[in-house]
């Protein structure tokens, strides 16, 4: 099969012909990939930013936002059958450790992360995963239309779900970055909260999309965005600020946009957060990190998606054009999410 593999960091991946994955255990599932999202994390992977954390052997197949059809199942699989349409939780978990028992999939002691580790990802024609990662979809769902919900979607929804209890009528949520994750975050806020939504982005087209998706106010990130948000919130800032950028100083802007007793949810990465401890004490502010989400989060998100309440704005590329997709993402030419279709 054809697959997109990283051979060396700081170099473009290559499209290789490699053997198809095979069943290795009773709960394994082989997926015929119908869509693989292209994520900014893939750019960080190529740059070597995840090498120390995951320590993969090169070369390996990238791609952690995947959906498709069940191609083959292990002897112990009962929740899906060959031919089913599925979306995959990006990090299969064991189900037996204490973290799994508590529903904390991302902290599973025995988890593996296809596309970031020694387990090949889904920028390929076929992918090996496990039964625990599979969420069955309506048969008519096109995997390419929903694949990016497996990471961009679940990550955004997970943060909104955690914050939703404090986003009642009269509160304000600020979304910094209306790209691949942010535009899903906006829709999640509209779907499950009553907050007023302010969206900040440096791209006017992204702000226009945000308005279409339900943002109440938009702010152009032109250097005066912090003051603009303060002006829209009686000088206070947002009760919750979702930072989908978190690099090049944006993470510090988000902190300044956060109201006293408010919370900054950091979802993007690449920057460095620094703030005076007095700001924490005097302002009673919170900073909360987020990585992906739970199986339940993805299941809930798919209910919203299949009801038409959360939709992905995508640009599709054939698998052979993977480098074009990565370059377009890096250059900011993708509105919403780039999707590879084998």
Short mmCIF file of C-alpha atoms in Angstrom, two decimals:
data_model
loop_
_atom_site.label_atom_id
_atom_site.label_comp_id
_atom_site.label_asym_id
_atom_site.label_seq_id
_atom_site.Cartn_x
_atom_site.Cartn_y
_atom_site.Cartn_z
CA UNK A 1 0.00 0.00 0.00
CA UNK A 2 1.01 3.65 -0.31
CA UNK A 3 1.83 5.53 2.88
CA UNK A 4 3.25 8.91 3.95
CA UNK A 5 6.34 8.29 6.08
CA UNK A 6 8.79 10.50 7.96
CA UNK A 7 12.35 9.36 7.20
CA UNK A 8 14.27 12.24 8.80
CA UNK A 9 13.28 15.27 10.84
CA UNK A 10 13.31 18.70 9.21
CA UNK A 11 12.75 17.03 5.82
CA UNK A 12 9.59 16.43 3.79
CA UNK A 13 8.04 12.99 4.30
CA UNK A 14 8.09 10.50 1.43
CA UNK A 15 5.27 8.52 -0.12
CA UNK A 16 6.40 4.90 0.07
CA UNK A 17 5.08 1.50 -0.93
CA UNK A 18 4.99 -0.63 2.23
CA UNK A 19 3.22 -3.85 3.34
CA UNK A 20 -0.36 -3.59 4.58
CA UNK A 21 -0.80 -3.87 8.38
CA UNK A 22 -1.91 -7.21 9.81
CA UNK A 23 -3.92 -8.37 12.83
CA UNK A 24 -1.59 -8.83 15.82
CA UNK A 25 -4.04 -9.46 18.66
CA UNK A 26 -7.65 -10.51 19.28
CA UNK A 27 -8.92 -6.93 19.69
CA UNK A 28 -7.11 -5.51 16.65
CA UNK A 29 -9.03 -3.89 13.81
CA UNK A 30 -7.70 -3.10 10.33
CA UNK A 31 -9.30 -0.02 8.79
CA UNK A 32 -9.48 0.85 5.12
CA UNK A 33 -8.78 4.56 5.43
CA UNK A 34 -11.41 6.83 3.91
CA UNK A 35 -10.02 10.10 5.20
CA UNK A 36 -6.96 11.23 7.18
CA UNK A 37 -6.77 14.73 8.62
CA UNK A 38 -3.65 16.84 8.17
CA UNK A 39 -2.91 18.50 11.51
CA UNK A 40 -0.47 21.15 12.67
CA UNK A 41 0.84 18.45 14.99
CA UNK A 42 2.05 16.66 11.85
CA UNK A 43 4.20 19.72 11.11
CA UNK A 44 5.58 19.54 14.66
CA UNK A 45 6.27 15.81 14.17
CA UNK A 46 8.21 16.49 10.96
CA UNK A 47 10.17 19.15 12.84
CA UNK A 48 11.14 16.57 15.49
CA UNK A 49 9.21 18.25 18.31
CA UNK A 50 7.62 14.96 19.42
CA UNK A 51 10.75 12.82 19.03
CA UNK A 52 11.79 12.91 22.68
CA UNK A 53 8.27 12.36 24.03
CA UNK A 54 7.34 9.44 21.74
CA UNK A 55 10.79 8.23 20.63
CA UNK A 56 9.65 6.54 17.39
CA UNK A 57 11.92 4.56 15.12
CA UNK A 58 12.25 6.14 11.68
CA UNK A 59 10.76 5.80 9.17
CA UNK A 60 7.14 5.62 10.24
CA UNK A 61 3.69 6.55 8.91
CA UNK A 62 2.13 9.75 10.25
CA UNK A 63 -1.57 10.62 10.54
CA UNK A 64 -3.65 10.57 13.74
CA UNK A 65 -7.06 11.85 12.54
CA UNK A 66 -8.63 8.89 10.84
CA UNK A 67 -11.95 7.48 9.68
CA UNK A 68 -12.84 4.73 7.24
CA UNK A 69 -14.33 1.27 6.94
CA UNK A 70 -13.61 -1.89 8.93
CA UNK A 71 -11.56 -4.16 6.69
CA UNK A 72 -10.61 -6.99 9.08
CA UNK A 73 -11.15 -7.78 12.76
CA UNK A 74 -9.45 -9.88 15.43
CA UNK A 75 -11.12 -12.88 16.99
CA UNK A 76 -12.23 -10.97 20.10
CA UNK A 77 -13.85 -7.97 18.38
CA UNK A 78 -17.63 -7.75 18.90
CA UNK A 79 -18.48 -4.04 18.69
CA UNK A 80 -17.81 -3.58 14.95
CA UNK A 81 -18.00 -5.81 11.89
CA UNK A 82 -16.31 -5.85 8.50
CA UNK A 83 -17.80 -3.11 6.34
CA UNK A 84 -18.85 -0.80 9.18
CA UNK A 85 -18.09 2.91 8.83
CA UNK A 86 -16.06 4.13 11.81
CA UNK A 87 -14.15 7.06 13.22
CA UNK A 88 -11.18 6.29 15.45
CA UNK A 89 -10.23 7.70 18.80
CA UNK A 90 -6.61 8.75 18.10
CA UNK A 91 -5.09 6.95 21.09
CA UNK A 92 -6.29 3.37 21.63
CA UNK A 93 -6.43 2.48 25.32
CA UNK A 94 -6.29 -0.76 27.30
CA UNK A 95 -9.50 -0.44 29.31
CA UNK A 96 -7.94 -2.12 32.35
CA UNK A 97 -5.68 0.41 34.06
CA UNK A 98 -6.95 2.83 36.71
CA UNK A 99 -6.94 5.80 34.29
CA UNK A 100 -9.12 3.88 31.83
CA UNK A 101 -11.47 2.81 34.64
CA UNK A 102 -11.87 6.51 35.43
CA UNK A 103 -12.61 7.34 31.79
CA UNK A 104 -9.30 9.16 31.27
CA UNK A 105 -8.31 7.64 27.93
CA UNK A 106 -5.40 9.99 27.32
CA UNK A 107 -3.68 8.90 30.55
CA UNK A 108 -3.95 5.15 29.81
CA UNK A 109 -0.82 3.38 31.06
CA UNK A 110 -0.68 1.04 28.05
CA UNK A 111 -1.89 3.35 25.29
CA UNK A 112 -0.23 3.71 21.91
CA UNK A 113 -0.57 6.66 19.57
CA UNK A 114 -0.70 5.73 15.85
CA UNK A 115 1.00 8.41 13.80
CA UNK A 116 3.22 9.71 16.61
CA UNK A 117 4.98 6.58 17.80
CA UNK A 118 6.22 3.19 16.62
CA UNK A 119 2.64 2.45 15.61
CA UNK A 120 1.99 3.61 12.06
CA UNK A 121 -0.69 6.23 11.48
CA UNK A 122 -3.43 6.68 8.94
CA UNK A 123 -1.89 8.66 6.07
CA UNK A 124 -2.01 5.40 4.18
CA UNK A 125 -4.46 3.07 2.54
CA UNK A 126 -4.86 0.87 5.64
CA UNK A 127 -4.35 1.34 9.39
CA UNK A 128 -4.17 -0.99 12.39
CA UNK A 129 -6.07 0.10 15.49
CA UNK A 130 -8.09 -1.62 18.23
CA UNK A 131 -11.76 -2.26 18.93
CA UNK A 132 -11.69 0.23 21.82
CA UNK A 133 -10.82 3.06 19.42
CA UNK A 134 -13.71 2.47 17.00
CA UNK A 135 -16.91 4.51 17.05
CA UNK A 136 -19.50 3.20 14.61
CA UNK A 137 -21.09 5.79 12.33
CA UNK A 138 -24.15 5.90 10.12
CA UNK A 139 -23.48 3.81 7.02
CA UNK A 140 -23.98 6.81 4.76
CA UNK A 141 -21.32 8.92 6.45
CA UNK A 142 -18.39 9.83 4.23
CA UNK A 143 -15.23 9.25 6.34
CA UNK A 144 -13.43 12.14 4.61
CA UNK A 145 -16.10 14.53 5.89
CA UNK A 146 -15.54 13.65 9.57
CA UNK A 147 -11.96 12.32 9.87
CA UNK A 148 -10.53 15.47 11.46
CA UNK A 149 -13.10 15.29 14.24
CA UNK A 150 -10.97 12.42 15.57
CA UNK A 151 -8.38 14.88 16.88
CA UNK A 152 -9.12 18.51 15.99
CA UNK A 153 -12.77 17.94 16.81
CA UNK A 154 -12.39 15.96 20.01
CA UNK A 155 -9.68 18.29 21.32
CA UNK A 156 -11.85 21.38 20.83
CA UNK A 157 -14.97 19.69 22.16
CA UNK A 158 -13.14 18.27 25.19
CA UNK A 159 -12.10 21.76 26.30
CA UNK A 160 -15.55 23.24 25.73
CA UNK A 161 -17.15 20.30 27.55
CA UNK A 162 -14.89 20.89 30.57
CA UNK A 163 -15.69 24.60 30.61
CA UNK A 164 -19.40 24.35 29.79
CA UNK A 165 -20.61 24.36 33.39
CA UNK A 166 -19.27 27.90 33.83
CA UNK A 167 -20.51 29.25 30.51
CA UNK A 168 -24.07 30.08 31.46
CA UNK A 169 -26.12 33.06 30.16
CA UNK A 170 -24.32 36.32 30.78
CA UNK A 171 -20.80 34.88 30.48
CA UNK A 172 -18.33 35.41 27.65
CA UNK A 173 -16.12 32.88 25.88
CA UNK A 174 -13.18 34.10 23.80
CA UNK A 175 -11.80 31.86 21.05
CA UNK A 176 -8.30 32.76 19.90
CA UNK A 177 -7.62 31.15 16.52
CA UNK A 178 -10.49 30.16 14.22
CA UNK A 179 -8.62 27.57 12.18
CA UNK A 180 -8.87 23.79 12.10
CA UNK A 181 -9.56 23.39 15.84
CA UNK A 182 -11.00 26.80 16.54
CA UNK A 183 -13.85 26.60 14.05
CA UNK A 184 -14.98 23.37 15.73
CA UNK A 185 -14.64 25.00 19.15
CA UNK A 186 -16.96 27.80 18.04
CA UNK A 187 -19.62 25.33 16.92
CA UNK A 188 -19.26 23.34 20.14
CA UNK A 189 -19.76 26.50 22.18
CA UNK A 190 -22.90 27.33 20.21
CA UNK A 191 -24.22 23.76 20.59
CA UNK A 192 -23.74 23.18 24.34
CA UNK A 193 -23.33 26.56 26.05
CA UNK A 194 -25.19 29.86 26.37
CA UNK A 195 -22.11 32.08 26.41
CA UNK A 196 -21.51 35.12 24.27
CA UNK A 197 -18.72 34.20 21.84
CA UNK A 198 -15.89 36.51 20.78
CA UNK A 199 -13.46 35.18 18.15
CA UNK A 200 -9.95 36.55 17.57
CA UNK A 201 -7.90 35.76 14.45
CA UNK A 202 -5.43 37.53 12.19
CA UNK A 203 -7.14 36.33 9.01
CA UNK A 204 -10.30 38.20 7.90
CA UNK A 205 -11.54 35.10 6.04
CA UNK A 206 -11.31 33.04 9.25
CA UNK A 207 -13.29 35.72 11.07
CA UNK A 208 -15.95 35.71 8.35
CA UNK A 209 -16.28 31.94 8.77
CA UNK A 210 -16.47 32.35 12.55
CA UNK A 211 -19.37 34.76 12.14
CA UNK A 212 -21.19 32.27 9.91
CA UNK A 213 -20.69 29.57 12.54
CA UNK A 214 -22.28 31.60 15.33
CA UNK A 215 -19.70 34.00 16.77
CA UNK A 216 -21.33 37.06 18.32
CA UNK A 217 -18.28 39.31 17.85
CA UNK A 218 -15.05 39.04 15.87
CA UNK A 219 -11.73 40.79 16.52
CA UNK A 220 -8.89 41.13 14.02
CA UNK A 221 -5.54 40.23 15.60
CA UNK A 222 -3.72 43.34 14.40
CA UNK A 223 -1.72 44.07 17.54
CA UNK A 224 -4.61 45.68 19.40
CA UNK A 225 -6.63 42.50 19.96
CA UNK A 226 -6.22 42.40 23.74
CA UNK A 227 -7.60 45.90 24.16
CA UNK A 228 -10.38 45.15 21.65
CA UNK A 229 -11.51 42.15 23.72
CA UNK A 230 -11.35 44.25 26.89
CA UNK A 231 -13.47 46.93 25.20
CA UNK A 232 -16.10 44.33 24.34
CA UNK A 233 -16.20 42.99 27.93
CA UNK A 234 -16.38 46.16 30.03
CA UNK A 235 -12.64 46.05 30.58
CA UNK A 236 -12.69 42.58 32.15
CA UNK A 237 -11.92 40.00 29.47
CA UNK A 238 -13.49 36.61 28.83
CA UNK A 239 -14.75 34.34 31.57
CA UNK A 240 -13.12 31.54 29.57
CA UNK A 241 -10.49 32.00 26.86
CA UNK A 242 -9.77 29.08 24.53
CA UNK A 243 -6.28 29.51 23.07
CA UNK A 244 -5.98 27.47 19.89
CA UNK A 245 -2.74 29.26 18.92
CA UNK A 246 -0.48 29.33 22.02
CA UNK A 247 2.70 30.38 20.26
CA UNK A 248 4.49 33.52 19.07
CA UNK A 249 3.12 35.49 22.02
CA UNK A 250 -0.51 34.53 21.52
CA UNK A 251 -0.44 32.51 24.74
CA UNK A 252 0.39 35.69 26.67
CA UNK A 253 -2.32 37.64 24.84
CA UNK A 254 -4.84 34.99 25.90
CA UNK A 255 -3.78 35.44 29.53
CA UNK A 256 -4.35 39.18 29.28
CA UNK A 257 -7.78 38.54 27.71
CA UNK A 258 -8.83 36.34 30.66
CA UNK A 259 -11.06 38.01 33.24
CA UNK A 260 -10.44 37.85 37.01
CA UNK A 261 -11.52 34.42 38.32
CA UNK A 262 -11.56 33.28 34.68
CA UNK A 263 -9.82 30.37 32.98
CA UNK A 264 -7.44 30.15 30.05
CA UNK A 265 -7.66 26.80 28.26
CA UNK A 266 -4.49 26.11 26.27
CA UNK A 267 -5.00 23.85 23.25
CA UNK A 268 -2.36 25.03 20.80
CA UNK A 269 1.31 24.64 21.61
CA UNK A 270 4.75 25.73 20.54
CA UNK A 271 5.09 28.81 22.72
CA UNK A 272 5.94 29.31 26.36
CA UNK A 273 3.58 30.51 29.06
CA UNK A 274 4.92 32.97 31.65
CA UNK A 275 2.96 35.13 34.08
CA UNK A 276 3.65 36.83 37.41
CA UNK A 277 2.49 34.72 40.34
CA UNK A 278 0.68 37.79 41.66
CA UNK A 279 -1.63 37.57 38.63
CA UNK A 280 -2.64 34.09 39.73
CA UNK A 281 -3.15 35.08 43.34
CA UNK A 282 -4.64 38.53 42.88
CA UNK A 283 -6.76 37.61 39.88
CA UNK A 284 -7.64 34.05 40.93
CA UNK A 285 -7.09 33.03 37.32
CA UNK A 286 -6.70 29.46 36.11
CA UNK A 287 -4.61 27.96 33.30
CA UNK A 288 -5.81 24.59 32.07
CA UNK A 289 -4.06 22.32 29.57
CA UNK A 290 -5.84 20.05 27.11
CA UNK A 291 -4.80 17.08 25.01
CA UNK A 292 -7.30 15.31 22.76
CA UNK A 293 -10.16 13.96 24.93
CA UNK A 294 -12.08 10.91 26.02
CA UNK A 295 -13.89 8.25 24.04
CA UNK A 296 -17.14 9.69 25.46
CA UNK A 297 -16.19 13.16 24.19
CA UNK A 298 -15.75 11.79 20.66
CA UNK A 299 -18.99 9.84 20.89
CA UNK A 300 -20.90 12.97 21.98
CA UNK A 301 -19.24 15.03 19.27
CA UNK A 302 -20.32 12.54 16.61
CA UNK A 303 -23.93 12.87 17.80
CA UNK A 304 -23.64 16.63 17.20
CA UNK A 305 -21.92 16.08 13.85
CA UNK A 306 -24.48 13.60 12.56
CA UNK A 307 -27.25 16.00 13.65
CA UNK A 308 -25.60 18.74 11.58
CA UNK A 309 -24.75 20.91 14.61
CA UNK A 310 -20.98 20.60 14.10
CA UNK A 311 -19.57 20.51 10.59
CA UNK A 312 -16.03 20.44 9.28
CA UNK A 313 -14.88 22.89 6.67
CA UNK A 314 -12.40 20.85 4.68
CA UNK A 315 -10.13 20.87 1.66
CA UNK A 316 -9.50 17.42 0.26
CA UNK A 317 -6.27 16.19 -1.32
CA UNK A 318 -5.46 12.78 -2.82
CA UNK A 319 -2.96 10.78 -0.76
CA UNK A 320 -0.35 11.32 -3.46
CA UNK A 321 -0.61 15.09 -2.83
CA UNK A 322 0.20 14.81 0.88
CA UNK A 323 3.19 17.15 0.60
CA UNK A 324 1.00 19.81 -1.04
CA UNK A 325 -1.44 19.53 1.86
CA UNK A 326 1.35 19.84 4.45
CA UNK A 327 2.90 22.82 2.66
CA UNK A 328 -0.49 24.55 2.29
CA UNK A 329 -1.20 24.05 5.99
CA UNK A 330 2.21 25.42 6.94
CA UNK A 331 1.67 28.47 4.73
CA UNK A 332 -1.79 29.20 6.13
CA UNK A 333 -3.59 28.43 2.88
CA UNK A 334 -6.07 25.95 4.41
CA UNK A 335 -9.37 27.24 5.83
CA UNK A 336 -10.71 24.63 8.21
CA UNK A 337 -8.99 21.26 7.76
CA UNK A 338 -6.98 19.53 5.03
CA UNK A 339 -8.00 15.91 4.46
CA UNK A 340 -6.07 13.21 2.60
CA UNK A 341 -8.22 10.72 0.69
CA UNK A 342 -6.49 7.47 -0.40
#
